[in-house]
Amino acid sequence: MNDLKYLDEVEIYFIIPVMMIVIPLVYLVRLKLFDKVVHGIDLRKIDEELERYDALEKELERESHLYQS
């Protein structure tokens, strides 16, 4: 009976690092699937849109510098 208690205490030290990796991975996969399927949100499209805004902002800054010169 005493051996079982010792075995349970040792197993928890092996399970904790595994769960520290598995739980975040499962959560991230769930998050991506949930956003894409349920909300229709595609993260790649959002990133592309943000890049377009950044490019437009840089272009406007260049034009404003030309007019200020």
Coordinates of C-alpha atoms in Angstrom, one line a residue:
M1 CA 0.0 0.0 0.0
N2 CA 2.8 2.3 0.8
D3 CA 4.4 1.6 -2.6
L4 CA 1.4 2.9 -4.4
K5 CA 1.6 6.3 -2.7
Y6 CA 5.2 6.6 -3.7
L7 CA 4.4 5.7 -7.3
D8 CA 1.7 8.3 -7.5
E9 CA 4.0 11.0 -6.2
V10 CA 6.6 10.2 -8.7
E11 CA 4.2 10.0 -11.7
I12 CA 3.0 13.6 -11.1
Y13 CA 6.5 14.9 -11.7
F14 CA 6.5 13.2 -15.1
I15 CA 3.0 14.3 -16.1
I16 CA 3.4 18.0 -15.3
P17 CA 6.0 18.8 -18.0
V18 CA 4.0 16.8 -20.5
M19 CA 0.9 18.7 -19.7
M20 CA 2.7 22.1 -19.8
I21 CA 3.3 21.3 -23.5
V22 CA 0.1 19.5 -24.4
I23 CA -2.4 22.0 -22.9
P24 CA -1.2 25.1 -24.7
L25 CA -0.9 23.2 -28.1
V26 CA -4.4 21.9 -27.8
Y27 CA -5.7 25.3 -26.8
L28 CA -4.0 27.0 -29.8
V29 CA -5.4 24.5 -32.3
R30 CA -8.8 24.8 -30.8
L31 CA -8.6 28.6 -31.0
K32 CA -7.6 28.6 -34.7
L33 CA -10.4 26.1 -35.6
F34 CA -13.0 27.9 -33.5
D35 CA -12.2 31.3 -35.1
K36 CA -12.1 29.9 -38.6
V37 CA -15.2 27.6 -38.5
V38 CA -17.5 29.4 -36.0
H39 CA -16.7 33.1 -36.5
G40 CA -15.4 32.9 -40.1
I41 CA -12.2 34.6 -39.1
D42 CA -9.1 33.7 -41.0
L43 CA -6.0 34.9 -39.3
R44 CA -4.0 35.0 -42.6
K45 CA -6.6 37.5 -44.1
I46 CA -6.3 39.7 -41.0
D47 CA -2.5 39.7 -41.3
E48 CA -2.7 40.6 -45.0
E49 CA -5.1 43.4 -44.3
L50 CA -2.7 44.8 -41.6
E51 CA 0.2 44.6 -44.0
R52 CA -1.8 46.6 -46.6
Y53 CA -2.6 49.2 -44.0
D54 CA 1.1 49.4 -43.0
A55 CA 2.1 49.8 -46.7
L56 CA -0.5 52.5 -47.2
E57 CA 0.6 54.4 -44.1
K58 CA 4.3 54.3 -45.2
E59 CA 3.3 55.5 -48.7
L60 CA 1.3 58.4 -47.2
E61 CA 4.3 59.3 -45.0
R62 CA 6.6 59.4 -48.0
E63 CA 4.1 61.6 -49.9
S64 CA 3.9 64.0 -46.9
H65 CA 7.7 64.3 -46.7
L66 CA 7.7 65.2 -50.4
Y67 CA 5.2 68.0 -49.9
Q68 CA 7.0 69.3 -46.9
S69 CA 10.4 69.6 -48.7

